[in-house]
PDB file of C-alpha atoms in Angstrom:
ATOM      1  CA  GLN A 196      27.205 171.731 104.788  1.00 81.00           C
ATOM      2  CA  VAL A 197      25.075 168.739 105.663  1.00 90.00           C
ATOM      3  CA  GLN A 198      22.165 169.665 108.052  1.00 93.00           C
ATOM      4  CA  LEU A 199      19.254 167.899 109.740  1.00 94.00           C
ATOM      5  CA  VAL A 200      16.076 169.830 110.596  1.00 95.00           C
ATOM      6  CA  GLU A 201      13.219 168.461 112.713  1.00 95.00           C
ATOM      7  CA  SER A 202       9.649 169.677 112.603  1.00 96.00           C
ATOM      8  CA  GLY A 203       6.162 168.539 113.573  1.00 97.00           C
ATOM      9  CA  GLY A 204       6.301 168.822 117.335  1.00 97.00           C
ATOM     10  CA  GLY A 205       3.688 170.440 119.492  1.00 97.00           C
ATOM     11  CA  LEU A 206       0.958 169.981 122.093  1.00 98.00           C
ATOM     12  CA  VAL A 207      -1.369 166.996 121.792  1.00 98.00           C
ATOM     13  CA  GLN A 208      -3.820 165.385 124.200  1.00 98.00           C
ATOM     14  CA  PRO A 209      -3.255 161.843 125.457  1.00 98.00           C
ATOM     15  CA  GLY A 210      -4.394 159.379 122.867  1.00 98.00           C
ATOM     16  CA  GLY A 211      -3.621 161.738 120.122  1.00 98.00           C
ATOM     17  CA  SER A 212      -1.156 161.512 117.264  1.00 98.00           C
ATOM     18  CA  LEU A 213       1.698 163.588 115.761  1.00 98.00           C
ATOM     19  CA  ARG A 214       4.059 163.097 112.933  1.00 98.00           C
ATOM     20  CA  LEU A 215       7.621 164.370 113.170  1.00 98.00           C
ATOM     21  CA  SER A 216       9.799 165.018 110.209  1.00 97.00           C
ATOM     22  CA  CYS A 217      13.587 165.089 109.764  1.00 95.00           C
ATOM     23  CA  ALA A 218      14.812 166.645 106.594  1.00 94.00           C
ATOM     24  CA  ALA A 219      18.416 166.248 105.491  1.00 93.00           C
ATOM     25  CA  SER A 220      20.005 168.791 103.216  1.00 93.00           C
ATOM     26  CA  GLY A 221      23.427 169.286 101.654  1.00 92.00           C
ATOM     27  CA  SER A 222      25.731 167.262  99.487  1.00 91.00           C
ATOM     28  CA  ILE A 223      24.643 163.767 100.507  1.00 91.00           C
ATOM     29  CA  LEU A 224      25.727 160.523  98.868  1.00 89.00           C
ATOM     30  CA  SER A 225      23.704 158.199 101.219  1.00 89.00           C
ATOM     31  CA  ILE A 226      22.104 157.994 104.598  1.00 88.00           C
ATOM     32  CA  ASN A 227      23.253 154.797 106.241  1.00 86.00           C
ATOM     33  CA  VAL A 228      21.056 155.001 109.377  1.00 88.00           C
ATOM     34  CA  MET A 229      18.792 157.528 110.909  1.00 90.00           C
ATOM     35  CA  GLY A 230      17.288 157.492 114.340  1.00 93.00           C
ATOM     36  CA  TRP A 231      15.088 159.427 116.672  1.00 96.00           C
ATOM     37  CA  HIS A 232      16.129 160.136 120.189  1.00 97.00           C
ATOM     38  CA  ARG A 233      14.219 161.908 122.951  1.00 98.00           C
ATOM     39  CA  GLN A 234      15.152 163.646 126.278  1.00 98.00           C
ATOM     40  CA  ALA A 235      12.708 164.495 129.025  1.00 96.00           C
ATOM     41  CA  PRO A 236      13.411 166.928 131.773  1.00 91.00           C
ATOM     42  CA  GLY A 237      15.685 165.327 134.290  1.00 93.00           C
ATOM     43  CA  LYS A 238      16.183 162.227 132.209  1.00 95.00           C
ATOM     44  CA  GLU A 239      18.973 160.912 129.963  1.00 96.00           C
ATOM     45  CA  ARG A 240      18.616 160.977 126.211  1.00 96.00           C
ATOM     46  CA  GLU A 241      17.201 157.650 125.012  1.00 96.00           C
ATOM     47  CA  LEU A 242      16.977 156.014 121.614  1.00 96.00           C
ATOM     48  CA  VAL A 243      13.421 155.786 120.306  1.00 98.00           C
ATOM     49  CA  ALA A 244      13.655 154.283 116.795  1.00 97.00           C
ATOM     50  CA  THR A 245      16.105 153.720 113.905  1.00 95.00           C
ATOM     51  CA  ILE A 246      15.819 152.966 110.251  1.00 92.00           C
ATOM     52  CA  THR A 247      18.664 151.784 108.049  1.00 90.00           C
ATOM     53  CA  SER A 248      19.377 152.286 104.384  1.00 85.00           C
ATOM     54  CA  ASP A 249      17.877 148.970 103.579  1.00 88.00           C
ATOM     55  CA  GLY A 250      14.641 149.792 105.424  1.00 88.00           C
ATOM     56  CA  SER A 251      15.231 147.812 108.597  1.00 93.00           C
ATOM     57  CA  THR A 252      13.674 149.267 111.643  1.00 95.00           C
ATOM     58  CA  ASN A 253      14.163 149.059 115.368  1.00 96.00           C
ATOM     59  CA  TYR A 254      12.052 150.456 118.208  1.00 98.00           C
ATOM     60  CA  ALA A 255      12.433 151.039 121.947  1.00 97.00           C
ATOM     61  CA  GLU A 256      10.158 148.740 123.953  1.00 97.00           C
ATOM     62  CA  SER A 257       8.187 151.596 125.314  1.00 96.00           C
ATOM     63  CA  VAL A 258       7.042 152.751 121.814  1.00 97.00           C
ATOM     64  CA  LYS A 259       6.521 149.434 120.065  1.00 97.00           C
ATOM     65  CA  GLY A 260       3.110 149.184 118.487  1.00 97.00           C
ATOM     66  CA  ARG A 261       2.503 152.961 118.792  1.00 98.00           C
ATOM     67  CA  PHE A 262       5.374 154.624 116.842  1.00 98.00           C
ATOM     68  CA  THR A 263       6.382 154.088 113.265  1.00 98.00           C
ATOM     69  CA  ILE A 264       9.525 155.252 111.576  1.00 96.00           C
ATOM     70  CA  SER A 265       9.594 155.641 107.768  1.00 94.00           C
ATOM     71  CA  ARG A 266      11.473 157.279 105.056  1.00 91.00           C
ATOM     72  CA  ASP A 267      11.141 159.175 101.687  1.00 90.00           C
ATOM     73  CA  ASN A 268      14.408 158.878  99.944  1.00 85.00           C
ATOM     74  CA  ALA A 269      13.555 161.255  97.119  1.00 88.00           C
ATOM     75  CA  LYS A 270      12.954 164.020  99.729  1.00 90.00           C
ATOM     76  CA  LYS A 271      15.821 162.870 101.937  1.00 90.00           C
ATOM     77  CA  THR A 272      13.360 162.891 104.827  1.00 92.00           C
ATOM     78  CA  ARG A 273      12.554 160.492 107.616  1.00 91.00           C
ATOM     79  CA  TYR A 274       9.395 160.539 109.675  1.00 96.00           C
ATOM     80  CA  LEU A 275       8.295 159.362 113.028  1.00 97.00           C
ATOM     81  CA  GLN A 276       4.511 158.724 113.288  1.00 98.00           C
ATOM     82  CA  MET A 277       3.435 158.781 116.823  1.00 98.00           C
ATOM     83  CA  ASN A 278       0.006 157.334 117.843  1.00 98.00           C
ATOM     84  CA  SER A 279      -1.678 156.644 121.175  1.00 98.00           C
ATOM     85  CA  LEU A 280       0.418 159.208 122.824  1.00 98.00           C
ATOM     86  CA  VAL A 281       0.783 159.239 126.615  1.00 97.00           C
ATOM     87  CA  PRO A 282       2.226 161.948 129.024  1.00 97.00           C
ATOM     88  CA  GLU A 283       5.407 159.848 129.335  1.00 96.00           C
ATOM     89  CA  ASP A 284       6.091 160.594 125.674  1.00 98.00           C
ATOM     90  CA  THR A 285       6.688 164.205 126.519  1.00 98.00           C
ATOM     91  CA  ALA A 286      10.270 165.159 125.574  1.00 98.00           C
ATOM     92  CA  VAL A 287      12.415 166.998 123.114  1.00 98.00           C
ATOM     93  CA  TYR A 288      12.818 164.693 120.055  1.00 98.00           C
ATOM     94  CA  TYR A 289      16.144 164.759 118.138  1.00 97.00           C
ATOM     95  CA  CYS A 290      16.977 163.417 114.773  1.00 96.00           C
ATOM     96  CA  ASN A 291      20.338 161.680 114.326  1.00 94.00           C
ATOM     97  CA  ALA A 292      21.822 160.307 111.166  1.00 93.00           C
ATOM     98  CA  VAL A 293      25.036 158.719 109.864  1.00 93.00           C
ATOM     99  CA  ILE A 294      25.584 160.263 106.406  1.00 92.00           C
ATOM    100  CA  VAL A 295      28.105 159.797 103.691  1.00 92.00           C
ATOM    101  CA  SER A 296      28.751 163.095 101.931  1.00 89.00           C
ATOM    102  CA  SER A 297      29.324 163.521  98.177  1.00 88.00           C
ATOM    103  CA  LEU A 298      33.083 163.755  99.056  1.00 89.00           C
ATOM    104  CA  GLY A 299      33.010 160.336 100.610  1.00 91.00           C
ATOM    105  CA  PHE A 300      33.293 161.284 104.239  1.00 92.00           C
ATOM    106  CA  VAL A 301      31.189 159.516 106.820  1.00 94.00           C
ATOM    107  CA  ASN A 302      29.897 161.523 109.819  1.00 93.00           C
ATOM    108  CA  ASN A 303      27.015 161.654 112.225  1.00 93.00           C
ATOM    109  CA  TYR A 304      24.757 164.604 112.590  1.00 94.00           C
ATOM    110  CA  TRP A 305      22.106 165.903 114.956  1.00 95.00           C
ATOM    111  CA  GLY A 306      19.155 168.132 114.516  1.00 96.00           C
ATOM    112  CA  GLN A 307      18.164 170.948 116.771  1.00 96.00           C
ATOM    113  CA  GLY A 308      15.227 169.144 118.389  1.00 96.00           C
ATOM    114  CA  THR A 309      11.455 169.583 118.482  1.00 97.00           C
ATOM    115  CA  GLN A 310       9.309 169.700 121.530  1.00 97.00           C
ATOM    116  CA  VAL A 311       6.487 167.155 122.062  1.00 98.00           C
ATOM    117  CA  THR A 312       4.139 167.744 124.908  1.00 98.00           C
ATOM    118  CA  VAL A 313       1.348 165.274 125.677  1.00 98.00           C
ATOM    119  CA  ALA A 314      -1.083 166.775 128.201  1.00 97.00           C
ATOM    120  CA  SER A 315      -4.827 167.516 128.688  1.00 93.00           C
TER     121      SER A 315
END
């Protein structure tokens, strides 16, 4: 029943910005941690940023100072604001979350991914 849906990807020029959204739906008691991962062609999937239920954040070294992860608990949505984008940021971005359902079960979930392309 619980689902994660990403949106906001697209084509942007180097130096531009995008904001990705990850909306959680279903019978959710709490979201303990949510993270953004990305996977470029021929590369392994890597962790980009995380945010915990208390608001603590963590970022990959390659995106520090450029990306910001945030949350809107009322909307059960998390965001990834991406600024000063470079071609190396091109990848499919995936939302991942550890969620406690209304039944008390703890599971991790993945979204379907959204494409981000940085090119001129």
